[in-house]
Every structure is written in C-alpha cells, then in structure tokens.
Amino acid sequence: MGMEHGAGLTLEDVTVSYPDGTAPVSGVDLALAPGEIVALLGASGSGKSTLLRGIAGLERVSAGRILLDGQDVTGVPTHRRGVGMVFQDGQLFPHRSVARNVAYGLESAKVPRAARQDRVAQMLELVDLAAFGDRPVQNLSGGQAQRVALARSLAPSPRVLLLDEPLSALDRDLRERLAADIRQILKATGTTAVHVTHDREEAAALADRVVRLHDDGSLTVV
Ligand code: ADP
Ligand code: MG
C-alpha cells in the first residue's frame, strides 16, 4: 500500500483470467499520471474490455498488481475502488429520470439529499444537459444518453474513469463532436481515464496518449 508509484493508475504485469482458464490479457504494464487520458486501441477480441473489467474488479486479476493513487487495489471489491465506467450503450436505468440516473452513485454512497441535488445539477451543467433533469431517459438521443452516462459516472468523483467504446454506436459527426466534449469534461474535472475505441482518429482527438493492445497481451505506444 506504499505511495512509491505516485498517483494516477498503474498496471504492473497484469494478467486477467476468466473462470474457464483463458487469460486474454497477460503481462500488461501501463502507468497513467493523475488526470492523464490514455486511449486504448486493439482488434476486436484483443482483450480491451477484459482489461477494463480487470481494472474495475469485475474480472479476476490472476497475476500482477493494480494501483490507484498509489494504493494497491488488486484485492479491493469493485464498489470500493472508486472506478467509474461508461459503456457503448450507456446502460441507463430506464425507469429513472435523467437527474435520478446521475444521482445513482451518490445515493449508493449515501450522500445527503441537498448535497446530492447540488452535485447532480453541477454534473448536468458540465455535460450541457442542465434543462434535462426531469426528462425520462427513453426520449434522449444517442448522444444525449451517452452524456447522461458520463455525468452519472463522474458524479461520485471516481479515481479513474473507464470508457468502453462509448461512442461506437453514434454516427461519425456526432462521434467527433462528443470526443472533443468528453476530452474537455475529463480535463475540466482532472479525471484520469482509459478510453477504449477502435477508431484511431477518435483516439487521437480524445487522449493525451494512444496505446495499442496486441493479441499476445503486450501494449505498444501508437
Ligand atoms: P475486445 O473488448 O478487445 O473486443 P474482449 O475483452 O471482449 O475483447 O475479449 C477478449 C477475449 O476474451 C475474446 O477471445 C473473448 O472471446 C474472451 N472472453 C470474453 N468474455 C469471456 C468470458 N466471460 N469467458 C471466457 N472468455 C471470454
Ligand atoms: Mg470490447
């Protein structure tokens, strides 16, 4: 639990395994400075989602270590890691309003009501949806839904945000605009982030640094 690795996110020789014994990710080393955004490219099936799920504690890290802000979290359960995730389809709660989706992580963390409402308003402002709090999420466009998902994941101030192809379902124009918006939002909040995409241009537009995950589990700088 030493601080020798400094802050941010550090992966040391990380192997992520499935119960069937396969390990699509093995021996990955990667270090992100606090507030740094890294884009992760890689062919379909190369293990990008597996790596993110390992960082989040949703799949087993069978070798190596994961450090967040210098703390070894390899054995820490997901809900205590301070990790936020955004997925391709947003996975919003369909029966909650926009505001109550954004409030979700704050409710789980037992943030008092007044502070929660302030934080939700601040997050909706951040993603440019200030007037949308009371809307049902079913009526949102794809881009709006992803901005709600981003606000929801950032509301509890995660130590690292993991984005798994959040723009892949959107058309090209919107993808470019949202990539720029996401970068701006992550920088405004100083959020350390790993953004998975298969689009090199999106990766370059959004990230400080672009790496590629290969089938043998190695990472190279693009
Ligand atoms: P990517 O996100 O880069 O497309 P994934 O991480 O989803 O790749 O998958 C990497 C490999 O792990 C693939 O070969 C996939 O079939 C395998 N895989 C994914 N989920 C599981 C699972 N639950 N059990 C076993 N193997 C899995
Ligand atoms: Mg994937």
Short mmCIF file of N, CA and C in Angstrom, two decimals, residues 19-140:
data_model
loop_
_atom_site.label_atom_id
_atom_site.label_comp_id
_atom_site.label_asym_id
_atom_site.label_seq_id
_atom_site.Cartn_x
_atom_site.Cartn_y
_atom_site.Cartn_z
N PRO A 19 -12.97 -17.65 -15.66
CA PRO A 19 -13.13 -18.92 -14.93
C PRO A 19 -12.79 -20.14 -15.79
N ASP A 20 -12.93 -20.02 -17.13
CA ASP A 20 -12.59 -21.17 -17.99
C ASP A 20 -11.08 -21.33 -18.19
N GLY A 21 -10.29 -20.47 -17.53
CA GLY A 21 -8.84 -20.61 -17.59
C GLY A 21 -8.17 -19.77 -18.65
N THR A 22 -8.94 -19.20 -19.57
CA THR A 22 -8.31 -18.35 -20.58
C THR A 22 -7.92 -17.02 -19.96
N ALA A 23 -6.83 -16.44 -20.49
CA ALA A 23 -6.34 -15.15 -20.00
C ALA A 23 -6.05 -14.25 -21.19
N PRO A 24 -7.08 -13.56 -21.70
CA PRO A 24 -6.90 -12.73 -22.89
C PRO A 24 -5.92 -11.58 -22.68
N VAL A 25 -5.74 -11.18 -21.43
CA VAL A 25 -4.81 -10.10 -21.12
C VAL A 25 -3.72 -10.68 -20.24
N SER A 26 -2.45 -10.55 -20.67
CA SER A 26 -1.40 -11.06 -19.79
C SER A 26 -0.15 -10.20 -19.86
N GLY A 27 0.39 -9.91 -18.70
CA GLY A 27 1.65 -9.17 -18.59
C GLY A 27 1.57 -7.72 -19.03
N VAL A 28 0.45 -7.05 -18.79
CA VAL A 28 0.31 -5.66 -19.22
C VAL A 28 0.89 -4.70 -18.19
N ASP A 29 1.75 -3.81 -18.68
CA ASP A 29 2.30 -2.72 -17.88
C ASP A 29 1.83 -1.39 -18.46
N LEU A 30 1.31 -0.54 -17.60
CA LEU A 30 0.84 0.77 -18.07
C LEU A 30 0.76 1.70 -16.88
N ALA A 31 1.21 2.95 -17.05
CA ALA A 31 1.11 3.93 -15.97
C ALA A 31 0.52 5.22 -16.49
N LEU A 32 -0.53 5.68 -15.83
CA LEU A 32 -1.15 6.96 -16.18
C LEU A 32 -0.89 7.96 -15.06
N ALA A 33 -0.44 9.15 -15.43
CA ALA A 33 -0.30 10.23 -14.46
C ALA A 33 -1.70 10.71 -14.05
N PRO A 34 -1.80 11.38 -12.89
CA PRO A 34 -3.11 11.90 -12.49
C PRO A 34 -3.67 12.84 -13.55
N GLY A 35 -4.92 12.61 -13.93
CA GLY A 35 -5.55 13.47 -14.92
C GLY A 35 -5.20 13.12 -16.36
N GLU A 36 -4.38 12.11 -16.54
CA GLU A 36 -3.99 11.73 -17.91
C GLU A 36 -5.08 10.89 -18.56
N ILE A 37 -5.28 11.09 -19.87
CA ILE A 37 -6.24 10.30 -20.64
C ILE A 37 -5.44 9.44 -21.62
N VAL A 38 -5.61 8.12 -21.50
CA VAL A 38 -4.99 7.19 -22.44
C VAL A 38 -6.08 6.54 -23.27
N ALA A 39 -5.90 6.52 -24.58
CA ALA A 39 -6.81 5.78 -25.45
C ALA A 39 -6.20 4.41 -25.72
N LEU A 40 -7.06 3.39 -25.67
CA LEU A 40 -6.62 2.01 -25.87
C LEU A 40 -7.25 1.48 -27.16
N LEU A 41 -6.38 1.22 -28.15
CA LEU A 41 -6.82 0.64 -29.41
C LEU A 41 -6.54 -0.84 -29.39
N GLY A 42 -7.14 -1.58 -30.31
CA GLY A 42 -6.85 -3.01 -30.42
C GLY A 42 -7.94 -3.69 -31.21
N ALA A 43 -7.57 -4.76 -31.90
CA ALA A 43 -8.53 -5.50 -32.72
C ALA A 43 -9.65 -6.04 -31.83
N SER A 44 -10.78 -6.33 -32.46
CA SER A 44 -11.87 -6.97 -31.74
C SER A 44 -11.38 -8.30 -31.17
N GLY A 45 -11.64 -8.54 -29.90
CA GLY A 45 -11.21 -9.77 -29.27
C GLY A 45 -9.82 -9.73 -28.68
N SER A 46 -9.14 -8.57 -28.79
CA SER A 46 -7.76 -8.49 -28.27
C SER A 46 -7.73 -8.38 -26.74
N GLY A 47 -8.87 -8.09 -26.13
CA GLY A 47 -8.91 -8.08 -24.66
C GLY A 47 -9.10 -6.70 -24.05
N LYS A 48 -9.54 -5.74 -24.85
CA LYS A 48 -9.69 -4.37 -24.34
C LYS A 48 -10.73 -4.31 -23.21
N SER A 49 -11.91 -4.90 -23.46
CA SER A 49 -12.95 -4.89 -22.43
C SER A 49 -12.52 -5.69 -21.22
N THR A 50 -11.83 -6.79 -21.47
CA THR A 50 -11.35 -7.63 -20.37
C THR A 50 -10.40 -6.84 -19.47
N LEU A 51 -9.52 -6.06 -20.09
CA LEU A 51 -8.57 -5.26 -19.30
C LEU A 51 -9.32 -4.22 -18.46
N LEU A 52 -10.29 -3.52 -19.07
CA LEU A 52 -11.05 -2.53 -18.30
C LEU A 52 -11.78 -3.20 -17.14
N ARG A 53 -12.38 -4.36 -17.41
CA ARG A 53 -13.13 -5.07 -16.36
C ARG A 53 -12.19 -5.55 -15.24
N GLY A 54 -10.98 -5.88 -15.61
CA GLY A 54 -9.98 -6.23 -14.60
C GLY A 54 -9.63 -5.04 -13.72
N ILE A 55 -9.44 -3.87 -14.36
CA ILE A 55 -9.13 -2.65 -13.60
C ILE A 55 -10.29 -2.32 -12.65
N ALA A 56 -11.52 -2.57 -13.12
CA ALA A 56 -12.71 -2.26 -12.30
C ALA A 56 -12.97 -3.30 -11.23
N GLY A 57 -12.28 -4.43 -11.31
CA GLY A 57 -12.52 -5.50 -10.33
C GLY A 57 -13.70 -6.40 -10.71
N LEU A 58 -14.11 -6.34 -11.97
CA LEU A 58 -15.24 -7.16 -12.42
C LEU A 58 -14.77 -8.51 -12.98
N GLU A 59 -13.49 -8.62 -13.30
CA GLU A 59 -12.90 -9.92 -13.68
C GLU A 59 -11.65 -10.10 -12.83
N ARG A 60 -11.21 -11.35 -12.72
CA ARG A 60 -10.14 -11.68 -11.80
C ARG A 60 -8.76 -11.32 -12.36
N VAL A 61 -8.01 -10.57 -11.58
CA VAL A 61 -6.61 -10.32 -11.90
C VAL A 61 -5.81 -11.45 -11.25
N SER A 62 -5.33 -12.39 -12.09
CA SER A 62 -4.70 -13.61 -11.56
C SER A 62 -3.21 -13.44 -11.35
N ALA A 63 -2.64 -12.36 -11.89
CA ALA A 63 -1.24 -12.04 -11.62
C ALA A 63 -1.03 -10.55 -11.82
N GLY A 64 -0.05 -10.01 -11.11
CA GLY A 64 0.25 -8.59 -11.22
C GLY A 64 -0.53 -7.75 -10.23
N ARG A 65 -0.37 -6.44 -10.34
CA ARG A 65 -1.00 -5.51 -9.38
C ARG A 65 -1.61 -4.32 -10.10
N ILE A 66 -2.67 -3.79 -9.50
CA ILE A 66 -3.30 -2.55 -9.97
C ILE A 66 -3.24 -1.54 -8.83
N LEU A 67 -2.70 -0.36 -9.13
CA LEU A 67 -2.62 0.69 -8.12
C LEU A 67 -3.41 1.90 -8.57
N LEU A 68 -4.21 2.43 -7.66
CA LEU A 68 -4.95 3.68 -7.90
C LEU A 68 -4.48 4.70 -6.88
N ASP A 69 -4.05 5.86 -7.38
CA ASP A 69 -3.50 6.89 -6.49
C ASP A 69 -2.46 6.29 -5.54
N GLY A 70 -1.68 5.35 -6.04
CA GLY A 70 -0.61 4.76 -5.26
C GLY A 70 -1.04 3.64 -4.33
N GLN A 71 -2.35 3.35 -4.27
CA GLN A 71 -2.84 2.31 -3.37
C GLN A 71 -3.10 1.02 -4.16
N ASP A 72 -2.59 -0.09 -3.67
CA ASP A 72 -2.83 -1.39 -4.30
C ASP A 72 -4.30 -1.78 -4.12
N VAL A 73 -5.05 -1.81 -5.22
CA VAL A 73 -6.48 -2.13 -5.14
C VAL A 73 -6.79 -3.51 -5.74
N THR A 74 -5.74 -4.29 -6.02
CA THR A 74 -5.92 -5.56 -6.72
C THR A 74 -6.96 -6.45 -6.02
N GLY A 75 -6.97 -6.42 -4.67
CA GLY A 75 -7.91 -7.26 -3.94
C GLY A 75 -9.14 -6.51 -3.43
N VAL A 76 -9.29 -5.27 -3.84
CA VAL A 76 -10.39 -4.43 -3.32
C VAL A 76 -11.63 -4.65 -4.19
N PRO A 77 -12.81 -4.84 -3.55
CA PRO A 77 -14.02 -5.06 -4.35
C PRO A 77 -14.40 -3.82 -5.18
N THR A 78 -15.08 -4.08 -6.29
CA THR A 78 -15.42 -3.02 -7.26
C THR A 78 -15.99 -1.76 -6.61
N HIS A 79 -16.98 -1.94 -5.74
CA HIS A 79 -17.68 -0.77 -5.21
C HIS A 79 -16.82 0.06 -4.28
N ARG A 80 -15.65 -0.45 -3.89
CA ARG A 80 -14.77 0.35 -3.03
C ARG A 80 -13.51 0.83 -3.76
N ARG A 81 -13.46 0.61 -5.09
CA ARG A 81 -12.26 1.03 -5.83
C ARG A 81 -12.30 2.48 -6.24
N GLY A 82 -13.47 3.07 -6.34
CA GLY A 82 -13.57 4.43 -6.86
C GLY A 82 -13.35 4.47 -8.35
N VAL A 83 -13.91 3.46 -9.05
CA VAL A 83 -13.77 3.37 -10.50
C VAL A 83 -15.13 3.66 -11.14
N GLY A 84 -15.14 4.50 -12.16
CA GLY A 84 -16.36 4.76 -12.92
C GLY A 84 -16.27 4.10 -14.28
N MET A 85 -17.42 3.66 -14.80
CA MET A 85 -17.42 3.03 -16.13
C MET A 85 -18.52 3.62 -17.01
N VAL A 86 -18.20 3.73 -18.31
CA VAL A 86 -19.19 4.12 -19.31
C VAL A 86 -19.11 3.10 -20.44
N PHE A 87 -20.27 2.59 -20.85
CA PHE A 87 -20.31 1.52 -21.86
C PHE A 87 -20.86 2.05 -23.19
N GLN A 88 -20.78 1.20 -24.20
CA GLN A 88 -21.22 1.58 -25.55
C GLN A 88 -22.67 2.04 -25.57
N ASP A 89 -23.55 1.32 -24.85
CA ASP A 89 -24.97 1.65 -24.92
C ASP A 89 -25.45 2.44 -23.70
N GLY A 90 -24.52 2.98 -22.93
CA GLY A 90 -24.89 3.83 -21.81
C GLY A 90 -25.43 3.07 -20.61
N GLN A 91 -26.27 2.07 -20.86
CA GLN A 91 -26.87 1.28 -19.78
C GLN A 91 -27.50 2.17 -18.72
N LEU A 92 -28.31 3.12 -19.16
CA LEU A 92 -29.03 3.97 -18.21
C LEU A 92 -30.17 3.18 -17.60
N PHE A 93 -30.59 3.58 -16.40
CA PHE A 93 -31.74 2.94 -15.76
C PHE A 93 -33.00 3.47 -16.42
N PRO A 94 -33.78 2.61 -17.07
CA PRO A 94 -34.89 3.10 -17.91
C PRO A 94 -36.02 3.74 -17.13
N HIS A 95 -36.19 3.37 -15.87
CA HIS A 95 -37.32 3.90 -15.11
C HIS A 95 -36.95 5.08 -14.23
N ARG A 96 -35.73 5.59 -14.39
CA ARG A 96 -35.32 6.77 -13.65
C ARG A 96 -35.20 7.95 -14.61
N SER A 97 -35.49 9.15 -14.10
CA SER A 97 -35.29 10.36 -14.89
C SER A 97 -33.79 10.56 -15.13
N VAL A 98 -33.48 11.55 -15.97
CA VAL A 98 -32.08 11.91 -16.21
C VAL A 98 -31.39 12.23 -14.88
N ALA A 99 -32.02 13.10 -14.08
CA ALA A 99 -31.40 13.52 -12.81
C ALA A 99 -31.19 12.33 -11.87
N ARG A 100 -32.18 11.42 -11.84
CA ARG A 100 -32.06 10.30 -10.91
C ARG A 100 -31.07 9.26 -11.41
N ASN A 101 -30.82 9.20 -12.73
CA ASN A 101 -29.71 8.39 -13.21
C ASN A 101 -28.39 8.96 -12.72
N VAL A 102 -28.24 10.29 -12.85
CA VAL A 102 -26.98 10.93 -12.44
C VAL A 102 -26.79 10.80 -10.93
N ALA A 103 -27.91 10.76 -10.19
CA ALA A 103 -27.84 10.69 -8.72
C ALA A 103 -27.47 9.29 -8.21
N TYR A 104 -27.54 8.30 -9.10
CA TYR A 104 -27.47 6.91 -8.64
C TYR A 104 -26.26 6.60 -7.74
N GLY A 105 -25.07 6.94 -8.22
CA GLY A 105 -23.86 6.63 -7.45
C GLY A 105 -23.79 7.41 -6.15
N LEU A 106 -24.42 8.57 -6.13
CA LEU A 106 -24.42 9.40 -4.92
C LEU A 106 -25.37 8.81 -3.88
N GLU A 107 -26.49 8.24 -4.37
CA GLU A 107 -27.42 7.55 -3.46
C GLU A 107 -26.72 6.34 -2.83
N SER A 108 -26.03 5.57 -3.68
CA SER A 108 -25.30 4.39 -3.18
C SER A 108 -24.29 4.80 -2.11
N ALA A 109 -23.66 5.95 -2.32
CA ALA A 109 -22.63 6.42 -1.38
C ALA A 109 -23.26 7.16 -0.19
N LYS A 110 -24.60 7.19 -0.13
CA LYS A 110 -25.34 7.83 0.97
C LYS A 110 -24.99 9.30 1.12
N VAL A 111 -24.78 9.97 0.01
CA VAL A 111 -24.59 11.42 0.03
C VAL A 111 -25.93 12.06 0.41
N PRO A 112 -25.94 12.99 1.40
CA PRO A 112 -27.20 13.63 1.82
C PRO A 112 -27.90 14.33 0.66
N ARG A 113 -29.22 14.41 0.77
CA ARG A 113 -30.07 14.85 -0.32
C ARG A 113 -29.67 16.20 -0.91
N ALA A 114 -29.42 17.19 -0.08
CA ALA A 114 -29.12 18.54 -0.58
C ALA A 114 -27.81 18.54 -1.38
N ALA A 115 -26.80 17.88 -0.81
CA ALA A 115 -25.51 17.81 -1.49
C ALA A 115 -25.63 17.03 -2.80
N ARG A 116 -26.49 16.02 -2.77
CA ARG A 116 -26.72 15.20 -3.96
C ARG A 116 -27.35 16.03 -5.07
N GLN A 117 -28.36 16.81 -4.71
CA GLN A 117 -29.04 17.65 -5.71
C GLN A 117 -28.07 18.68 -6.31
N ASP A 118 -27.23 19.26 -5.45
CA ASP A 118 -26.23 20.22 -5.95
C ASP A 118 -25.28 19.56 -6.94
N ARG A 119 -24.84 18.37 -6.56
CA ARG A 119 -23.87 17.67 -7.40
C ARG A 119 -24.50 17.25 -8.73
N VAL A 120 -25.74 16.80 -8.69
CA VAL A 120 -26.43 16.41 -9.92
C VAL A 120 -26.56 17.61 -10.85
N ALA A 121 -26.96 18.76 -10.28
CA ALA A 121 -27.10 19.98 -11.08
C ALA A 121 -25.77 20.37 -11.72
N GLN A 122 -24.71 20.25 -10.91
CA GLN A 122 -23.36 20.59 -11.40
C GLN A 122 -22.94 19.65 -12.55
N MET A 123 -23.25 18.37 -12.40
CA MET A 123 -22.89 17.39 -13.42
C MET A 123 -23.69 17.60 -14.71
N LEU A 124 -24.98 17.92 -14.56
CA LEU A 124 -25.81 18.14 -15.76
C LEU A 124 -25.35 19.39 -16.50
N GLU A 125 -24.92 20.39 -15.74
CA GLU A 125 -24.33 21.60 -16.34
C GLU A 125 -23.07 21.22 -17.13
N LEU A 126 -22.25 20.41 -16.50
CA LEU A 126 -20.98 20.00 -17.10
C LEU A 126 -21.17 19.32 -18.46
N VAL A 127 -22.20 18.50 -18.57
CA VAL A 127 -22.42 17.78 -19.84
C VAL A 127 -23.47 18.50 -20.71
N ASP A 128 -23.78 19.75 -20.33
CA ASP A 128 -24.64 20.60 -21.15
C ASP A 128 -26.07 20.05 -21.26
N LEU A 129 -26.56 19.51 -20.15
CA LEU A 129 -27.93 18.99 -20.13
C LEU A 129 -28.69 19.57 -18.92
N ALA A 130 -28.37 20.81 -18.58
CA ALA A 130 -28.93 21.42 -17.36
C ALA A 130 -30.46 21.40 -17.34
N ALA A 131 -31.07 21.51 -18.51
CA ALA A 131 -32.54 21.60 -18.55
C ALA A 131 -33.21 20.23 -18.66
N PHE A 132 -32.42 19.16 -18.61
CA PHE A 132 -32.95 17.82 -18.92
C PHE A 132 -33.22 16.95 -17.71
N GLY A 133 -33.00 17.50 -16.50
CA GLY A 133 -33.07 16.68 -15.30
C GLY A 133 -34.34 15.86 -15.14
N ASP A 134 -35.47 16.44 -15.46
CA ASP A 134 -36.75 15.77 -15.21
C ASP A 134 -37.20 14.86 -16.36
N ARG A 135 -36.45 14.85 -17.44
CA ARG A 135 -36.86 14.05 -18.60
C ARG A 135 -36.68 12.56 -18.33
N PRO A 136 -37.58 11.76 -18.91
CA PRO A 136 -37.33 10.31 -18.89
C PRO A 136 -36.18 9.99 -19.86
N VAL A 137 -35.40 8.99 -19.55
CA VAL A 137 -34.23 8.73 -20.40
C VAL A 137 -34.59 8.08 -21.74
N GLN A 138 -35.79 7.52 -21.84
CA GLN A 138 -36.18 6.86 -23.10
C GLN A 138 -36.21 7.80 -24.28
N ASN A 139 -36.49 9.10 -24.01
CA ASN A 139 -36.66 10.05 -25.11
C ASN A 139 -35.36 10.72 -25.54
N LEU A 140 -34.24 10.35 -24.94
CA LEU A 140 -32.99 11.01 -25.27
C LEU A 140 -32.43 10.50 -26.59
#
